Backbone as JSON Lines, residues from 0, in Angstrom:
{"i":0,"aa":"M","n":[20.86,49.47,-34.7],"ca":[21.6,48.96,-33.78],"c":[20.46,48.53,-32.42]}
{"i":1,"aa":"R","n":[20.06,49.92,-32.71],"ca":[18.41,49.26,-31.01],"c":[17.53,49.19,-31.82]}
{"i":2,"aa":"Y","n":[17.14,48.72,-32.94],"ca":[15.97,48.24,-33.51],"c":[16.27,46.56,-33.69]}
{"i":3,"aa":"T","n":[17.77,45.85,-33.68],"ca":[18.51,44.86,-33.6],"c":[18.13,44.37,-32.14]}
{"i":4,"aa":"T","n":[18.52,44.94,-31.4],"ca":[18.64,44.89,-30.15],"c":[16.96,44.51,-29.51]}
{"i":5,"aa":"L","n":[16.34,45.5,-29.87],"ca":[15.06,44.75,-29.56],"c":[14.25,43.72,-30.54]}
{"i":6,"aa":"F","n":[14.77,44.14,-31.57],"ca":[14.22,42.26,-32.32],"c":[14.78,41.05,-31.5]}
{"i":7,"aa":"I","n":[16.06,40.96,-31.04],"ca":[16.41,39.94,-30.68],"c":[16.16,39.7,-29.09]}
{"i":8,"aa":"L","n":[15.71,40.86,-28.72],"ca":[15.17,40.4,-27.26],"c":[13.49,40.14,-27.48]}
{"i":9,"aa":"L","n":[12.87,40.33,-28.66],"ca":[11.64,40.13,-28.61],"c":[11.67,38.0,-29.26]}
{"i":10,"aa":"V","n":[12.52,38.29,-29.95],"ca":[12.51,36.83,-30.51],"c":[13.02,35.86,-29.37]}
{"i":11,"aa":"T","n":[14.09,36.29,-28.52],"ca":[14.21,35.28,-27.27],"c":[12.96,35.35,-26.12]}
{"i":12,"aa":"L","n":[11.96,36.5,-26.21],"ca":[10.83,35.91,-25.07],"c":[10.29,34.9,-26.13]}
{"i":13,"aa":"Q","n":[9.95,35.14,-27.01],"ca":[8.72,34.14,-27.79],"c":[9.33,33.31,-27.66]}
{"i":14,"aa":"G","n":[10.71,32.57,-27.45],"ca":[11.29,31.52,-27.36],"c":[11.1,31.27,-26.33]}
{"i":15,"aa":"C","n":[11.44,31.52,-25.43],"ca":[10.5,31.23,-23.25],"c":[9.38,31.24,-23.66]}
{"i":16,"aa":"N","n":[8.65,31.88,-24.32],"ca":[7.31,31.85,-24.13],"c":[6.19,30.14,-25.29]}
{"i":17,"aa":"T","n":[7.13,29.91,-26.53],"ca":[7.03,28.64,-26.83],"c":[7.47,27.73,-25.89]}
{"i":18,"aa":"S","n":[8.56,27.66,-25.25],"ca":[9.0,26.71,-24.68],"c":[7.92,26.42,-23.31]}
{"i":19,"aa":"L","n":[7.29,27.38,-23.23],"ca":[6.68,27.44,-21.88],"c":[5.15,26.88,-22.02]}
{"i":20,"aa":"H","n":[5.14,27.81,-23.2],"ca":[3.74,27.13,-23.53],"c":[3.42,25.56,-23.54]}
{"i":21,"aa":"H","n":[4.94,25.15,-24.38],"ca":[5.27,23.47,-24.81],"c":[5.36,22.21,-23.41]}
{"i":22,"aa":"V","n":[5.81,23.33,-22.77],"ca":[5.74,22.54,-21.13],"c":[4.09,22.17,-20.28]}
{"i":23,"aa":"S","n":[3.38,23.51,-20.41],"ca":[1.97,24.04,-19.91],"c":[1.11,22.74,-20.31]}
{"i":24,"aa":"N","n":[1.42,22.0,-21.48],"ca":[0.63,21.47,-22.48],"c":[0.53,19.87,-21.56]}
{"i":25,"aa":"Y","n":[1.31,19.6,-20.63],"ca":[1.55,17.98,-20.36],"c":[0.58,18.01,-18.87]}
{"i":26,"aa":"P","n":[-0.25,17.31,-18.64],"ca":[-1.02,17.2,-17.45],"c":[-0.05,17.03,-16.07]}
{"i":27,"aa":"Y","n":[-0.44,17.48,-15.31],"ca":[0.0,17.53,-13.72],"c":[-0.28,15.68,-14.0]}
{"i":28,"aa":"V","n":[1.19,16.0,-12.77],"ca":[1.51,14.61,-12.5],"c":[1.98,14.65,-11.07]}
{"i":29,"aa":"E","n":[0.75,13.76,-10.24],"ca":[1.56,14.05,-8.84],"c":[3.45,13.42,-8.58]}
{"i":30,"aa":"P","n":[3.85,14.44,-7.78],"ca":[4.9,13.68,-6.79],"c":[4.54,12.08,-6.69]}
{"i":31,"aa":"R","n":[5.56,11.3,-6.76],"ca":[5.57,9.8,-6.78],"c":[5.42,9.45,-5.44]}
{"i":32,"aa":"E","n":[5.74,10.75,-4.17],"ca":[5.58,10.83,-2.37],"c":[3.67,10.05,-2.41]}
{"i":33,"aa":"Q","n":[3.38,11.25,-3.4],"ca":[1.83,11.8,-2.68],"c":[0.97,10.29,-3.55]}
{"i":34,"aa":"Q","n":[1.57,9.58,-4.69],"ca":[0.48,8.55,-5.25],"c":[0.62,7.41,-4.44]}
{"i":35,"aa":"D","n":[2.63,7.41,-3.75],"ca":[1.99,5.79,-2.49],"c":[0.87,6.54,-1.8]}
{"i":36,"aa":"A","n":[0.83,7.62,-1.01],"ca":[0.12,7.96,-0.29],"c":[-1.19,7.41,0.08]}
{"i":37,"aa":"A","n":[-1.51,8.09,-1.93],"ca":[-3.07,7.88,-2.3],"c":[-3.47,6.39,-1.58]}
{"i":38,"aa":"L","n":[-2.49,5.34,-1.55],"ca":[-2.89,4.35,-1.84],"c":[-3.18,3.86,-0.23]}
{"i":39,"aa":"Y","n":[-2.2,4.03,0.6],"ca":[-3.08,3.77,1.77],"c":[-4.21,4.81,2.46]}
{"i":40,"aa":"V","n":[-4.26,5.84,2.03],"ca":[-5.98,6.34,2.34],"c":[-7.14,5.46,2.02]}
{"i":41,"aa":"H","n":[-6.62,4.9,0.66],"ca":[-7.85,3.65,0.29],"c":[-7.56,2.84,1.47]}
{"i":42,"aa":"V","n":[-6.86,2.71,1.59],"ca":[-6.81,1.09,2.43],"c":[-7.46,1.1,4.01]}
{"i":43,"aa":"D","n":[-6.84,2.78,4.28],"ca":[-7.76,2.8,5.35],"c":[-9.11,3.38,5.22]}
{"i":44,"aa":"N","n":[-9.93,3.57,4.58],"ca":[-11.03,3.61,3.63],"c":[-11.76,2.19,4.02]}
{"i":45,"aa":"L","n":[-10.9,1.18,3.47],"ca":[-11.17,-0.3,3.35],"c":[-11.34,-0.59,5.17]}
{"i":46,"aa":"S","n":[-10.69,-0.3,6.16],"ca":[-10.36,-1.06,6.89],"c":[-11.67,-0.14,8.04]}
{"i":47,"aa":"K","n":[-11.4,0.94,7.3],"ca":[-12.88,1.62,8.62],"c":[-14.35,1.01,8.09]}
{"i":48,"aa":"Q","n":[-14.69,0.76,6.93],"ca":[-15.93,-0.07,5.93],"c":[-15.54,-1.62,6.99]}
{"i":49,"aa":"L","n":[-14.54,-2.3,7.15],"ca":[-14.56,-3.44,7.64],"c":[-14.99,-3.63,9.3]}
{"i":50,"aa":"T","n":[-14.65,-2.44,10.12],"ca":[-14.89,-2.45,11.11],"c":[-16.14,-1.84,11.46]}
{"i":51,"aa":"D","n":[-16.54,-1.2,10.97],"ca":[-17.69,-0.03,11.04],"c":[-18.83,-1.47,11.82]}
{"i":52,"aa":"D","n":[-19.49,-0.41,12.75],"ca":[-20.28,-1.39,13.55],"c":[-20.27,-3.57,13.79]}
{"i":53,"aa":"L","n":[-18.66,-3.03,14.19],"ca":[-18.01,-4.73,14.12],"c":[-17.78,-4.59,15.73]}
{"i":54,"aa":"D","n":[-18.56,-5.93,16.41],"ca":[-17.86,-5.67,17.61],"c":[-17.24,-7.13,18.46]}
{"i":55,"aa":"L","n":[-15.69,-6.66,18.11],"ca":[-14.8,-7.91,18.16],"c":[-14.25,-7.96,20.08]}
{"i":56,"aa":"T","n":[-14.33,-9.07,20.48],"ca":[-13.54,-9.12,21.79],"c":[-12.32,-9.43,21.44]}
{"i":57,"aa":"E","n":[-11.9,-9.01,23.02],"ca":[-10.32,-9.31,23.34],"c":[-9.59,-10.7,22.89]}
{"i":58,"aa":"T","n":[-10.54,-11.26,22.75],"ca":[-9.9,-12.71,22.16],"c":[-10.2,-13.28,20.45]}
{"i":59,"aa":"D","n":[-11.15,-12.16,20.07],"ca":[-11.21,-12.52,19.23],"c":[-9.44,-11.87,18.19]}
{"i":60,"aa":"S","n":[-9.14,-12.63,17.09],"ca":[-7.51,-12.39,16.4],"c":[-8.04,-12.63,14.88]}
{"i":61,"aa":"V","n":[-7.42,-11.72,14.11],"ca":[-7.79,-11.47,12.77],"c":[-6.46,-11.61,11.61]}
{"i":62,"aa":"A","n":[-6.4,-12.79,10.64],"ca":[-5.12,-12.87,9.61],"c":[-5.9,-12.13,8.53]}
{"i":63,"aa":"I","n":[-4.45,-12.07,7.78],"ca":[-5.46,-11.2,6.75],"c":[-4.88,-12.37,5.28]}
{"i":64,"aa":"S","n":[-5.47,-12.67,4.3],"ca":[-4.88,-13.13,3.17],"c":[-4.24,-12.08,1.9]}
{"i":65,"aa":"T","n":[-3.53,-12.81,1.26],"ca":[-3.22,-11.79,0.12],"c":[-4.38,-11.44,-0.97]}
{"i":66,"aa":"V","n":[-4.75,-10.64,-1.04],"ca":[-5.95,-9.56,-1.96],"c":[-5.32,-10.24,-3.67]}
{"i":67,"aa":"V","n":[-6.61,-11.19,-4.16],"ca":[-6.39,-12.19,-5.48],"c":[-6.74,-11.4,-6.54]}
{"i":68,"aa":"D","n":[-6.26,-11.91,-7.5],"ca":[-7.1,-11.3,-8.79],"c":[-8.08,-12.1,-9.07]}
{"i":69,"aa":"L","n":[-9.36,-11.12,-9.59],"ca":[-10.91,-11.7,-9.64],"c":[-10.89,-12.97,-10.54]}
{"i":70,"aa":"D","n":[-10.22,-12.82,-11.71],"ca":[-9.79,-13.65,-12.73],"c":[-9.47,-15.1,-12.64]}
{"i":71,"aa":"N","n":[-8.24,-15.0,-11.05],"ca":[-7.65,-16.0,-10.97],"c":[-7.54,-16.26,-9.25]}
{"i":72,"aa":"L","n":[-8.31,-16.45,-8.78],"ca":[-7.77,-16.54,-7.12],"c":[-6.84,-17.5,-6.63]}
{"i":73,"aa":"Q","n":[-6.11,-18.03,-7.92],"ca":[-4.51,-18.51,-6.85],"c":[-3.42,-17.94,-7.84]}
{"i":74,"aa":"S","n":[-3.48,-16.47,-7.68],"ca":[-2.68,-15.45,-8.58],"c":[-3.07,-14.15,-8.19]}
{"i":75,"aa":"S","n":[-1.74,-13.38,-7.83],"ca":[-2.12,-11.5,-7.1],"c":[-0.6,-11.56,-7.75]}
{"i":76,"aa":"D","n":[-0.67,-9.86,-7.5],"ca":[0.78,-9.17,-8.17],"c":[0.84,-8.26,-7.15]}
{"i":77,"aa":"G","n":[1.9,-7.63,-7.37],"ca":[2.55,-6.49,-6.49],"c":[1.06,-5.53,-5.67]}
{"i":78,"aa":"F","n":[0.53,-5.46,-5.82],"ca":[-0.7,-4.67,-6.0],"c":[-1.63,-5.2,-5.09]}
{"i":79,"aa":"G","n":[-1.81,-6.25,-5.02],"ca":[-2.45,-7.17,-3.68],"c":[-1.94,-7.81,-2.83]}
{"i":80,"aa":"R","n":[-0.17,-8.07,-2.67],"ca":[0.21,-7.88,-2.2],"c":[0.76,-7.11,-0.86]}
{"i":81,"aa":"Q","n":[0.65,-5.72,-1.8],"ca":[0.68,-4.09,-0.84],"c":[-0.54,-3.91,-0.51]}
{"i":82,"aa":"V","n":[-1.36,-4.05,-0.67],"ca":[-3.03,-3.67,-0.11],"c":[-3.0,-4.96,1.33]}
{"i":83,"aa":"A","n":[-3.03,-6.34,1.13],"ca":[-2.75,-6.89,2.42],"c":[-2.03,-6.1,3.42]}
{"i":84,"aa":"E","n":[-0.69,-6.23,3.24],"ca":[0.43,-5.33,4.32],"c":[-0.42,-4.17,4.87]}
{"i":85,"aa":"A","n":[-0.92,-3.31,3.89],"ca":[-1.3,-2.1,4.4],"c":[-2.25,-2.2,5.16]}
{"i":86,"aa":"M","n":[-3.73,-3.05,5.01],"ca":[-4.34,-3.47,5.77],"c":[-4.08,-4.05,6.99]}
{"i":87,"aa":"F","n":[-3.47,-4.96,7.4],"ca":[-2.44,-5.12,8.76],"c":[-2.46,-4.18,9.15]}
{"i":88,"aa":"A","n":[-1.53,-2.91,9.14],"ca":[-1.46,-1.86,9.44],"c":[-2.3,-1.12,9.97]}
{"i":89,"aa":"A","n":[-3.62,-0.93,9.1],"ca":[-4.37,-0.28,8.92],"c":[-6.06,-0.93,9.98]}
{"i":90,"aa":"L","n":[-5.71,-1.93,10.2],"ca":[-6.8,-2.34,10.92],"c":[-5.8,-2.74,12.38]}
{"i":91,"aa":"S","n":[-4.38,-2.92,12.52],"ca":[-4.14,-2.77,14.0],"c":[-4.56,-1.63,14.61]}
{"i":92,"aa":"R","n":[-4.4,-0.16,13.7],"ca":[-4.76,1.5,14.15],"c":[-6.22,1.23,14.02]}
{"i":93,"aa":"E","n":[-6.82,0.51,14.36],"ca":[-8.42,0.35,14.65],"c":[-9.41,-0.2,15.68]}
{"i":94,"aa":"G","n":[-7.36,-0.7,16.16],"ca":[-7.47,-1.86,17.35],"c":[-7.68,-2.98,17.72]}
{"i":95,"aa":"V","n":[-7.82,-3.17,16.11],"ca":[-8.34,-5.3,16.16],"c":[-6.34,-6.24,16.22]}
{"i":96,"aa":"N","n":[-7.1,-7.02,16.98],"ca":[-6.03,-8.03,17.33],"c":[-5.48,-8.86,16.09]}
{"i":97,"aa":"M","n":[-3.99,-8.53,15.42],"ca":[-3.91,-8.71,13.97],"c":[-3.42,-10.19,14.54]}
{"i":98,"aa":"V","n":[-3.32,-11.12,13.62],"ca":[-2.67,-12.06,13.63],"c":[-1.65,-12.36,12.42]}
{"i":99,"aa":"E","n":[-0.07,-12.85,13.01],"ca":[0.72,-12.89,11.86],"c":[0.77,-14.07,11.01]}
{"i":100,"aa":"P","n":[0.5,-14.64,9.98],"ca":[0.1,-16.07,9.77],"c":[1.79,-16.49,9.33]}
{"i":101,"aa":"R","n":[2.52,-15.98,9.14],"ca":[3.51,-16.04,8.4],"c":[4.89,-16.31,9.03]}
{"i":102,"aa":"L","n":[4.42,-15.79,10.37],"ca":[5.71,-16.44,11.71],"c":[5.95,-17.45,11.91]}
{"i":103,"aa":"T","n":[7.01,-17.75,11.59],"ca":[8.07,-19.31,11.46],"c":[8.03,-19.54,12.7]}
{"i":104,"aa":"G","n":[8.38,-18.45,14.22],"ca":[8.12,-18.6,15.74],"c":[9.71,-18.82,16.04]}
{"i":105,"aa":"R","n":[10.73,-18.35,14.39],"ca":[11.83,-18.24,15.08],"c":[12.97,-17.47,14.24]}
{"i":106,"aa":"L","n":[13.92,-17.0,14.53],"ca":[14.6,-16.03,14.07],"c":[15.62,-16.44,13.0]}
{"i":107,"aa":"Q","n":[15.72,-16.71,11.94],"ca":[16.84,-17.35,11.04],"c":[17.71,-16.13,10.28]}
{"i":108,"aa":"M","n":[18.9,-16.79,11.07],"ca":[19.69,-15.89,10.19],"c":[20.93,-16.44,9.35]}
{"i":109,"aa":"D","n":[20.89,-15.59,8.7],"ca":[21.31,-15.65,7.07],"c":[22.39,-14.99,6.96]}
{"i":110,"aa":"P","n":[23.63,-15.16,6.88],"ca":[25.01,-14.15,6.62],"c":[24.82,-13.68,5.02]}
{"i":111,"aa":"G","n":[24.94,-12.19,5.16],"ca":[24.82,-11.95,3.63],"c":[23.77,-11.29,3.03]}
{"i":112,"aa":"F","n":[22.5,-11.78,4.14],"ca":[21.03,-11.6,3.7],"c":[20.57,-11.24,4.35]}
{"i":113,"aa":"G","n":[20.47,-11.62,6.05],"ca":[19.87,-10.94,7.21],"c":[19.11,-11.6,7.67]}
{"i":114,"aa":"E","n":[18.17,-11.28,8.47],"ca":[17.68,-12.04,9.7],"c":[16.08,-12.35,9.44]}
{"i":115,"aa":"F","n":[15.72,-13.09,9.4],"ca":[14.32,-13.11,8.81],"c":[13.39,-14.39,9.68]}
{"i":116,"aa":"S","n":[11.86,-13.91,10.19],"ca":[11.12,-14.43,10.63],"c":[9.87,-15.03,9.85]}
{"i":117,"aa":"L","n":[9.56,-14.31,8.53],"ca":[8.3,-15.02,8.38],"c":[9.23,-15.32,7.1]}
{"i":118,"aa":"S","n":[7.94,-16.45,6.18],"ca":[7.95,-17.03,5.38],"c":[7.12,-17.61,4.92]}
{"i":119,"aa":"R","n":[6.4,-18.23,3.73],"ca":[5.58,-18.78,3.12],"c":[5.97,-20.12,2.95]}
{"i":120,"aa":"D","n":[6.88,-21.1,3.15],"ca":[6.96,-22.13,3.22],"c":[6.61,-23.22,4.29]}
{"i":121,"aa":"A","n":[5.15,-24.0,4.31],"ca":[4.89,-24.33,4.74],"c":[5.18,-25.28,6.03]}
{"i":122,"aa":"E","n":[6.12,-25.69,5.65],"ca":[7.03,-26.71,6.5],"c":[7.61,-25.71,7.98]}
{"i":123,"aa":"L","n":[7.81,-24.4,7.54],"ca":[8.55,-23.77,8.88],"c":[7.71,-22.97,9.22]}
{"i":124,"aa":"L","n":[6.57,-22.53,9.26],"ca":[5.42,-22.24,10.14],"c":[4.72,-22.92,10.96]}
{"i":125,"aa":"R","n":[4.49,-22.24,11.84],"ca":[3.59,-22.53,13.19],"c":[2.46,-23.54,12.57]}
{"i":126,"aa":"T","n":[2.59,-24.72,13.36],"ca":[1.18,-25.65,13.45],"c":[-0.25,-25.61,13.45]}
{"i":127,"aa":"E","n":[-0.14,-24.59,14.71],"ca":[-1.22,-24.22,14.95],"c":[-1.29,-22.72,15.48]}
{"i":128,"aa":"M","n":[-2.52,-22.25,15.31],"ca":[-2.34,-20.71,15.4],"c":[-3.92,-20.58,15.57]}
{"i":129,"aa":"E","n":[-4.28,-19.0,16.44],"ca":[-5.46,-18.46,16.79],"c":[-6.2,-17.67,15.91]}
{"i":130,"aa":"I","n":[-7.2,-18.08,15.32],"ca":[-7.3,-17.19,14.39],"c":[-8.78,-17.32,14.07]}
{"i":131,"aa":"T","n":[-9.44,-15.75,14.39],"ca":[-11.19,-16.05,14.3],"c":[-11.46,-15.7,13.35]}
{"i":132,"aa":"Y","n":[-10.92,-15.09,12.65],"ca":[-11.49,-14.32,11.51],"c":[-10.61,-14.13,10.37]}
{"i":133,"aa":"V","n":[-10.54,-13.99,9.33],"ca":[-9.86,-13.79,8.22],"c":[-10.54,-12.6,7.32]}
{"i":134,"aa":"V","n":[-9.65,-11.4,6.83],"ca":[-9.67,-10.92,5.61],"c":[-9.79,-11.31,4.74]}
{"i":135,"aa":"V","n":[-10.63,-11.85,3.84],"ca":[-10.24,-12.47,2.24],"c":[-10.49,-11.0,1.41]}
{"i":136,"aa":"G","n":[-10.2,-11.38,-0.13],"ca":[-10.42,-10.28,-1.11],"c":[-10.09,-10.19,-2.6]}
{"i":137,"aa":"S","n":[-10.39,-9.55,-3.23],"ca":[-10.26,-9.49,-4.74],"c":[-10.0,-8.03,-5.45]}
{"i":138,"aa":"F","n":[-9.13,-8.25,-6.57],"ca":[-9.36,-6.98,-7.36],"c":[-9.76,-7.12,-8.63]}
{"i":139,"aa":"Q","n":[-10.14,-6.1,-9.33],"ca":[-10.22,-6.5,-11.28],"c":[-10.31,-5.5,-11.5]}
{"i":140,"aa":"R","n":[-8.96,-5.45,-12.3],"ca":[-8.18,-4.27,-13.16],"c":[-9.25,-3.84,-14.27]}
{"i":141,"aa":"T","n":[-9.14,-2.48,-14.33],"ca":[-9.84,-1.56,-15.35],"c":[-9.26,-1.22,-15.7]}
{"i":142,"aa":"T","n":[-9.18,0.3,-16.66],"ca":[-8.42,0.79,-17.51],"c":[-8.12,1.99,-16.78]}
{"i":143,"aa":"S","n":[-8.98,2.2,-15.81],"ca":[-8.57,3.35,-15.34],"c":[-7.82,3.16,-13.59]}
{"i":144,"aa":"G","n":[-8.27,1.93,-13.04],"ca":[-8.08,1.53,-12.05],"c":[-7.92,0.07,-11.4]}
{"i":145,"aa":"R","n":[-8.23,-0.2,-10.4],"ca":[-8.68,-1.6,-9.82],"c":[-9.84,-1.6,-8.57]}
{"i":146,"aa":"H","n":[-10.97,-2.68,-9.15],"ca":[-12.1,-2.41,-8.03],"c":[-11.73,-3.69,-6.86]}
{"i":147,"aa":"V","n":[-11.42,-3.03,-5.5],"ca":[-11.28,-4.01,-4.62],"c":[-12.25,-4.44,-3.91]}
{"i":148,"aa":"N","n":[-12.38,-5.66,-3.29],"ca":[-13.38,-5.94,-2.27],"c":[-13.0,-6.69,-1.61]}
{"i":149,"aa":"L","n":[-13.35,-6.53,-0.36],"ca":[-12.71,-6.93,0.9],"c":[-13.77,-7.68,2.09]}
{"i":150,"aa":"R","n":[-13.75,-9.12,2.37],"ca":[-14.84,-9.41,3.39],"c":[-13.69,-9.55,4.36]}
{"i":151,"aa":"L","n":[-14.16,-10.14,5.61],"ca":[-13.8,-9.89,6.81],"c":[-15.14,-11.7,7.06]}
{"i":152,"aa":"V","n":[-13.83,-12.9,7.05],"ca":[-14.96,-14.01,7.74],"c":[-14.38,-14.68,8.52]}
{"i":153,"aa":"E","n":[-15.73,-15.17,9.37],"ca":[-15.38,-16.01,10.65],"c":[-14.99,-17.42,9.93]}
{"i":154,"aa":"L","n":[-13.31,-17.87,10.47],"ca":[-13.52,-19.17,10.19],"c":[-14.51,-20.26,10.58]}
{"i":155,"aa":"S","n":[-14.66,-20.19,11.9],"ca":[-15.41,-21.61,12.05],"c":[-16.91,-21.96,11.45]}
{"i":156,"aa":"S","n":[-17.05,-20.73,10.82],"ca":[-18.99,-20.36,10.4],"c":[-18.49,-20.59,8.78]}
{"i":157,"aa":"Q","n":[-17.63,-19.95,8.03],"ca":[-17.26,-19.06,6.98],"c":[-18.25,-18.12,6.88]}
{"i":158,"aa":"A","n":[-19.01,-17.93,8.0],"ca":[-19.71,-16.24,7.87],"c":[-18.82,-15.43,7.6]}
{"i":159,"aa":"V","n":[-19.34,-14.33,6.35],"ca":[-19.14,-12.94,6.6],"c":[-19.78,-12.27,7.22]}
{"i":160,"aa":"V","n":[-18.98,-11.46,8.01],"ca":[-19.64,-10.42,8.93],"c":[-19.1,-9.19,8.9]}
{"i":161,"aa":"S","n":[-18.51,-8.87,7.57],"ca":[-18.51,-7.78,7.26],"c":[-18.07,-7.57,6.15]}
{"i":162,"aa":"A","n":[-18.77,-6.64,4.84],"ca":[-17.32,-6.63,3.57],"c":[-17.24,-4.99,3.1]}
{"i":163,"aa":"A","n":[-15.52,-4.82,2.13],"ca":[-16.19,-3.84,2.27],"c":[-15.77,-3.19,0.42]}
{"i":164,"aa":"Y","n":[-15.89,-2.04,-0.34],"ca":[-15.3,-2.37,-1.5],"c":[-15.01,-0.58,-1.23]}
{"i":165,"aa":"Q","n":[-13.74,-0.76,-2.82],"ca":[-13.07,0.45,-2.95],"c":[-12.46,0.77,-4.32]}
{"i":166,"aa":"F","n":[-12.86,1.6,-4.94],"ca":[-12.18,1.72,-6.58],"c":[-10.66,2.2,-6.31]}
{"i":167,"aa":"I","n":[-9.8,2.12,-6.96],"ca":[-8.69,2.57,-6.33],"c":[-7.9,2.91,-7.75]}
{"i":168,"aa":"P","n":[-7.96,4.14,-8.25],"ca":[-7.71,4.68,-9.45],"c":[-5.71,4.7,-9.94]}
{"i":169,"aa":"N","n":[-5.36,4.32,-11.23],"ca":[-4.1,3.87,-11.41],"c":[-3.07,4.85,-10.89]}
{"i":170,"aa":"M","n":[-4.08,6.09,-10.7],"ca":[-2.82,6.91,-10.25],"c":[-2.45,7.1,-8.73]}
{"i":171,"aa":"A","n":[-2.74,5.71,-7.8],"ca":[-2.69,5.76,-6.22],"c":[-1.66,4.61,-6.72]}
{"i":172,"aa":"G","n":[-0.83,4.94,-5.96],"ca":[0.46,4.08,-5.44],"c":[0.58,3.38,-6.59]}
{"i":173,"aa":"A","n":[0.69,1.77,-6.15],"ca":[1.13,0.82,-6.96],"c":[0.55,0.47,-8.28]}
{"i":174,"aa":"T","n":[-0.64,1.2,-8.5],"ca":[-1.65,0.92,-9.74],"c":[-1.2,1.83,-10.57]}
{"i":175,"aa":"S","n":[-0.17,3.0,-10.3],"ca":[0.01,4.2,-10.81],"c":[0.95,4.22,-12.26]}
{"i":176,"aa":"P","n":[0.81,5.04,-13.08],"ca":[1.73,4.69,-14.5],"c":[2.79,4.98,-14.51]}
{"i":177,"aa":"R","n":[4.56,4.91,-14.44],"ca":[5.55,5.21,-14.34],"c":[5.99,6.48,-15.39]}
{"i":178,"aa":"V","n":[6.04,8.09,-15.25],"ca":[6.2,8.98,-16.02],"c":[7.72,9.1,-16.2]}
{"i":179,"aa":"T","n":[8.38,8.98,-17.2],"ca":[9.75,9.3,-17.41],"c":[9.81,10.58,-18.6]}
{"i":180,"aa":"S","n":[10.87,11.36,-18.31],"ca":[11.33,11.84,-19.84],"c":[11.96,11.08,-20.32]}
{"i":181,"aa":"V","n":[11.76,11.37,-22.19],"ca":[12.59,10.91,-22.51],"c":[13.0,11.69,-23.66]}
{"i":182,"aa":"N","n":[14.41,12.4,-23.87],"ca":[14.56,13.43,-25.25],"c":[13.73,14.65,-25.03]}
{"i":183,"aa":"G","n":[13.46,14.73,-24.09],"ca":[12.45,16.12,-23.09],"c":[10.9,16.33,-22.99]}
{"i":184,"aa":"S","n":[10.86,15.44,-23.42],"ca":[9.35,14.46,-23.31],"c":[8.42,13.53,-22.36]}
{"i":185,"aa":"L","n":[7.29,13.9,-21.82],"ca":[7.22,13.27,-21.08],"c":[6.43,12.1,-21.24]}
{"i":186,"aa":"Q","n":[6.9,10.5,-21.25],"ca":[6.32,9.51,-21.3],"c":[5.5,9.1,-20.44]}
{"i":187,"aa":"R","n":[4.37,8.52,-20.36],"ca":[3.75,7.15,-19.42],"c":[3.73,5.85,-19.74]}
{"i":188,"aa":"H","n":[4.04,5.21,-19.16],"ca":[4.43,3.31,-18.69],"c":[3.61,3.16,-17.43]}
{"i":189,"aa":"E","n":[3.21,2.12,-18.08],"ca":[1.79,0.99,-17.16],"c":[3.07,0.67,-15.97]}
{"i":190,"aa":"Q","n":[2.81,0.63,-14.57],"ca":[3.39,0.35,-13.9],"c":[3.47,-1.46,-13.31]}
{"i":191,"aa":"S","n":[4.04,-2.29,-13.06],"ca":[3.75,-3.48,-12.82],"c":[5.08,-3.98,-11.68]}
{"i":192,"aa":"V","n":[5.54,-3.13,-11.06],"ca":[6.85,-3.12,-10.57],"c":[6.68,-3.49,-8.91]}
{"i":193,"aa":"L","n":[5.67,-2.93,-8.01],"ca":[5.38,-3.87,-6.97],"c":[5.08,-5.28,-6.85]}
């Protein structure tokens, strides 16, 4: 009886050891919140690169265009749009006078949907905006992440006054693969949600 109990205990512990070993073979996956925050660290770095040694006056204003796919300058995705949105906040924190070009100049109330002031419809936008500089940029996909290039361009002369580059790995925010549990095992899926 004593040996039987000891045998059962050893078999049970061996089973625990096997399952722990099985789980430990999976690579560490950062929590989703840390992955999302990593994107903003890269965008902050880009904004600092753009504003280092740059003298903007109080009357200078900056607008941001969508960061586009380098292979198709008329195309972007959630990643490009999110980098542009995050850049707006990052440059504002740097003290740059920002302009929102998508502002309609009115508050449209749509019952059941909400209140809206932003649009991409050219007919709803203001006809005149005081914009001195615009941030333009592109990204190029690789298997491990995206190369992001940004430029601050003076609108009147089209002169590039500063430029920035950052490689953003797939594990950062919008580019990171989604990890799900399927039948007890972890599987990675490329994410293209944003």
